[in-house]
Tab-separated table of C-alpha atoms in Angstrom:
chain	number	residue	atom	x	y	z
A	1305	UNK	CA	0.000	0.000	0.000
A	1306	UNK	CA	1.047	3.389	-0.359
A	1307	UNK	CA	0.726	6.665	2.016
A	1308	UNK	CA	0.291	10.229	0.622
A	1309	UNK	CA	1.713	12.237	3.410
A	1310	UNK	CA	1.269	16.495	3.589
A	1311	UNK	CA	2.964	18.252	6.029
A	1312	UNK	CA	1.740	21.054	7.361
A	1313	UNK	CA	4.800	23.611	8.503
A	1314	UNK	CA	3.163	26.246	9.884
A	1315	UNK	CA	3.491	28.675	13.100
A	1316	UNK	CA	1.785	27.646	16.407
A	1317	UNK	CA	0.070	29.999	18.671
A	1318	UNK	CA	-2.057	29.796	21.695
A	1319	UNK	CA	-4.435	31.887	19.692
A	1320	UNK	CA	-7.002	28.717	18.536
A	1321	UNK	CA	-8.788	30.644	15.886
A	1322	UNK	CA	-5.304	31.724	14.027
A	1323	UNK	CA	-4.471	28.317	14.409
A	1324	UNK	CA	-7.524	27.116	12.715
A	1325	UNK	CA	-7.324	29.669	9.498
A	1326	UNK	CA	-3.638	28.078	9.074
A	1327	UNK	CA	-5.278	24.560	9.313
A	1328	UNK	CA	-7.621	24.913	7.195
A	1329	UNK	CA	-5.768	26.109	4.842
A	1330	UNK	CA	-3.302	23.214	5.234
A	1331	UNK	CA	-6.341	20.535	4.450
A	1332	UNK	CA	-6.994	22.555	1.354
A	1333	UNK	CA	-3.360	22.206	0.187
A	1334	UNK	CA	-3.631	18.576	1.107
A	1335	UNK	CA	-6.573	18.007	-0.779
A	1336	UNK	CA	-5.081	19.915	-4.089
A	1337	UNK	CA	-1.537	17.640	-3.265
A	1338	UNK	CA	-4.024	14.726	-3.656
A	1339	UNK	CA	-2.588	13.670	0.358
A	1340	UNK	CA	-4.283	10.647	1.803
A	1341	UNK	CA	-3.265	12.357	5.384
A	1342	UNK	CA	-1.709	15.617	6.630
A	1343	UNK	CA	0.473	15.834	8.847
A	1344	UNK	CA	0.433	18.853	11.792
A	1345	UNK	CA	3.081	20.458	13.972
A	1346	UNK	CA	2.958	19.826	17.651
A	1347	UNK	CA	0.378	21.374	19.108
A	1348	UNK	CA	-1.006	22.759	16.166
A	1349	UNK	CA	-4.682	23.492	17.269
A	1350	UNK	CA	-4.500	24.011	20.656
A	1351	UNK	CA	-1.221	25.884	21.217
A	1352	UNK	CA	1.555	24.273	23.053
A	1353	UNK	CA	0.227	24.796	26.575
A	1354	UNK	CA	-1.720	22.680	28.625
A	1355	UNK	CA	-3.812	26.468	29.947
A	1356	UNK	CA	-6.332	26.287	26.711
A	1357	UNK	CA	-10.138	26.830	26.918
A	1358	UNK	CA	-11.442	23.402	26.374
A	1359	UNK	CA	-14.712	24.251	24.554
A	1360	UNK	CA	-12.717	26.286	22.266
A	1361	UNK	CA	-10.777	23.844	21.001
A	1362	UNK	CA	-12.965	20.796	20.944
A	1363	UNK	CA	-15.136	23.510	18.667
A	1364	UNK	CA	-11.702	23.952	16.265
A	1365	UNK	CA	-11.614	19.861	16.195
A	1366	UNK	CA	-14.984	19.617	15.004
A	1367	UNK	CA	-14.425	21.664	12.452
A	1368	UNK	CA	-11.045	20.417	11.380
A	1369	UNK	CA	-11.957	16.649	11.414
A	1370	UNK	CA	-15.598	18.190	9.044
A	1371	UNK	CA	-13.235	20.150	6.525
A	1372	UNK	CA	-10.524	17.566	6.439
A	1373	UNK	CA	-13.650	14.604	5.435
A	1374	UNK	CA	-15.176	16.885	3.235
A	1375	UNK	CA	-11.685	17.271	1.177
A	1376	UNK	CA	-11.418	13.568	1.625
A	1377	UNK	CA	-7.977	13.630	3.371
A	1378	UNK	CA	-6.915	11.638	6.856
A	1379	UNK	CA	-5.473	13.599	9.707
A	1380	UNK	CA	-2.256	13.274	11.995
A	1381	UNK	CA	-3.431	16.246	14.108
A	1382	UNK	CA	-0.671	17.772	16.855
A	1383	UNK	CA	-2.790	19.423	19.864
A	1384	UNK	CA	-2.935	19.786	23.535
A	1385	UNK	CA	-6.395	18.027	23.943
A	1386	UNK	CA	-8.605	16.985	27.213
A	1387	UNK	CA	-10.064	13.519	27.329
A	1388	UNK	CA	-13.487	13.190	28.391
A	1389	UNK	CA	-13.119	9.596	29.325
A	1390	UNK	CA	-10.307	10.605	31.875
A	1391	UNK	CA	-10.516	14.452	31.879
A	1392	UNK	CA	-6.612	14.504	31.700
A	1393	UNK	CA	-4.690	16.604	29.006
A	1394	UNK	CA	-2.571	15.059	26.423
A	1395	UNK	CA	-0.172	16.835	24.278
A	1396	UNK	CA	-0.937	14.503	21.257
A	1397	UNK	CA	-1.324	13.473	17.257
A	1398	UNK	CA	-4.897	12.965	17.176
A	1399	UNK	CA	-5.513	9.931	14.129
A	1400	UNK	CA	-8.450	10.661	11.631
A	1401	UNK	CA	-9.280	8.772	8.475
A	1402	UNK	CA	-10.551	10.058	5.040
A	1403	UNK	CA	-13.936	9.957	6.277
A	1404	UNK	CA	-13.898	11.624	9.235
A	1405	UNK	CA	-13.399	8.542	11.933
A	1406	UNK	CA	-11.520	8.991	15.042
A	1407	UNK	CA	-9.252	6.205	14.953
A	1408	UNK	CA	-7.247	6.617	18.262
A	1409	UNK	CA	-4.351	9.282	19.558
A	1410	UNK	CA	-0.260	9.132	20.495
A	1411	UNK	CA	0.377	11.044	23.256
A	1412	UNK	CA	3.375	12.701	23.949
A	1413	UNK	CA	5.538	9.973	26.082
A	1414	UNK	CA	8.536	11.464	27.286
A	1415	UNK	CA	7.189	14.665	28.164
A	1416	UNK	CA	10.075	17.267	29.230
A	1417	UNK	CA	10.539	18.729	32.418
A	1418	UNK	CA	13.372	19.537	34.712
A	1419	UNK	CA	15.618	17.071	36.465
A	1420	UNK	CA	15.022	18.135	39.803
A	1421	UNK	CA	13.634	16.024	42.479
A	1422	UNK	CA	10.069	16.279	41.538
A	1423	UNK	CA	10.760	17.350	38.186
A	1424	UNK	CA	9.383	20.905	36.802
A	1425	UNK	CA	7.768	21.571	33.540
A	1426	UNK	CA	5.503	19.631	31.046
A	1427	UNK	CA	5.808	16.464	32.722
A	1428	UNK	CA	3.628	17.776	35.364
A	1429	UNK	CA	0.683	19.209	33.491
A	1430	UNK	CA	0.291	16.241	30.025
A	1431	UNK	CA	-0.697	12.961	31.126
A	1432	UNK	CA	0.569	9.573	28.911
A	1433	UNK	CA	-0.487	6.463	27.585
A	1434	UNK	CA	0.575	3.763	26.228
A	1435	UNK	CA	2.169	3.237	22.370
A	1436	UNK	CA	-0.157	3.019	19.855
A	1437	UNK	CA	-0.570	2.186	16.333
A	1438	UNK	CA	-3.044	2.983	13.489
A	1439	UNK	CA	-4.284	1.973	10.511
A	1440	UNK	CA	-4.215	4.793	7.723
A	1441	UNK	CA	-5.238	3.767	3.953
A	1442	UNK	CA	-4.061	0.030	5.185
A	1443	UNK	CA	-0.644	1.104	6.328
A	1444	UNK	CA	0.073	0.414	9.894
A	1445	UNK	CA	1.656	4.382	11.005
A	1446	UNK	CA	2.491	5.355	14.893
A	1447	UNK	CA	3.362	8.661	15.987
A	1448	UNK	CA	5.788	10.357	17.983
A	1449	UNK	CA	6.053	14.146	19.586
A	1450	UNK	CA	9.163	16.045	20.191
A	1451	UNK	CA	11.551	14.509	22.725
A	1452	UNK	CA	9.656	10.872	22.445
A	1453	UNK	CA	11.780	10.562	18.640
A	1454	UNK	CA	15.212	11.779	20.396
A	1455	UNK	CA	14.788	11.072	24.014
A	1456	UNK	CA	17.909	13.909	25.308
A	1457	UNK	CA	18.414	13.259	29.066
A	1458	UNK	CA	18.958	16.864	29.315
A	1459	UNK	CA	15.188	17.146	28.796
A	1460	UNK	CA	13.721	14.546	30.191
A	1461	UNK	CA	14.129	12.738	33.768
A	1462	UNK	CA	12.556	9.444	31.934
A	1463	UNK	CA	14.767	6.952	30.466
A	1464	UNK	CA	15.437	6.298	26.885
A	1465	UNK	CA	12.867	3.649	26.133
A	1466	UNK	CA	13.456	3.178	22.551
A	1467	UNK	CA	9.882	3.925	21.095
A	1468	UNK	CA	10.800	4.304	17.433
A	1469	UNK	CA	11.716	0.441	17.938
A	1470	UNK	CA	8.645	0.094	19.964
A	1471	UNK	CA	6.911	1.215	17.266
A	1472	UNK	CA	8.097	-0.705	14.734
A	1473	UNK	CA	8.191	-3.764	16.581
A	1474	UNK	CA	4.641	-3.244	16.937
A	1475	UNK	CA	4.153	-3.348	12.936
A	1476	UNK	CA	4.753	0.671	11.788
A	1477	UNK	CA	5.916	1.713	8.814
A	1478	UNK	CA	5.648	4.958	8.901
A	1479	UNK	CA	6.267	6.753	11.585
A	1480	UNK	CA	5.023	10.499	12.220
């Protein structure tokens, strides 16, 4: 099978509705590329923060995931997101398909923070969960966010668990 990636490289703000005009303009470049998914910076809806209004951006993901089916093209979406099954924030690639279907999310695993004893930063405000992998146009694909792809003890107090071997161990291959 074969994957039709577009990457979107585009500035991230914590201003949601900028966010969104940049979006959807990404999907529409997607859609002319002919892309079977596009592909979005870290925290490209939401901002990188974990302080976002909620409403606001589960509004921006409806919208997103309706434009993005409409064009006909899959989404590897980067935002800071809530859960409503756990009500705990994830910085994560949220995993749509052509037609709109939420097929699962990565979240960010080796979130940064200080080395301190507790550690300061990220790792106290984005919760985890385990690896994941998806099925995109019958390619198996995983994701992973910043640090998770280099894992630099300077950033992290979490050892180097090897995810992009994770990953592919677990079948992917392609990895965002």
């Amino acid at each position: 099978m074969e994957l039709r990636v577009a990457g979107a490289q585009i500035p991230v703000t914590r201003d949601v509705d900028a966010n969104l005009a940049l979006l959807e303009a990404a999907i529409e470049y997607a859609a002319h590329a002919r892309a079977d998914v596009l592909l979005t910076p870290e925290g490209s809806l939401s901002g990188y923060t974990h302080q976002f209004d909620a409403g606001e951006v589960e509004a921006g993901l409806r919208r997103i995931v309706s434009l993005a089916s409409e064009a006909g093209v899959g989404l590897a979406l980067g935002t800071c997101f809530a859960e409503r099954e756990d009500e705990r924030c994830y910085n994560q690639v949220r995993f749509y398909d052509a037609g709109g279907r939420f097929l699962g999310f990565h979240s960010k695993t080796l979130t940064c923070g200080t080395l301190t004893d507790p550690p300061e930063g990220e790792t106290n405000h984005f919760a985890t969960a385990p690896l994941r992998t998806f099925e995109l146009n019958g390619v198996r694909v995983g994701a992973l966010i910043c640090n998770d792809l280099w894992a630099n003890p300077g950033c992290t107090p979490q050892p180097d668990p090897h995810l992009t071997q994770q990953l592919s161990r677990m079948g992917a291959r392609v990895i965002f």
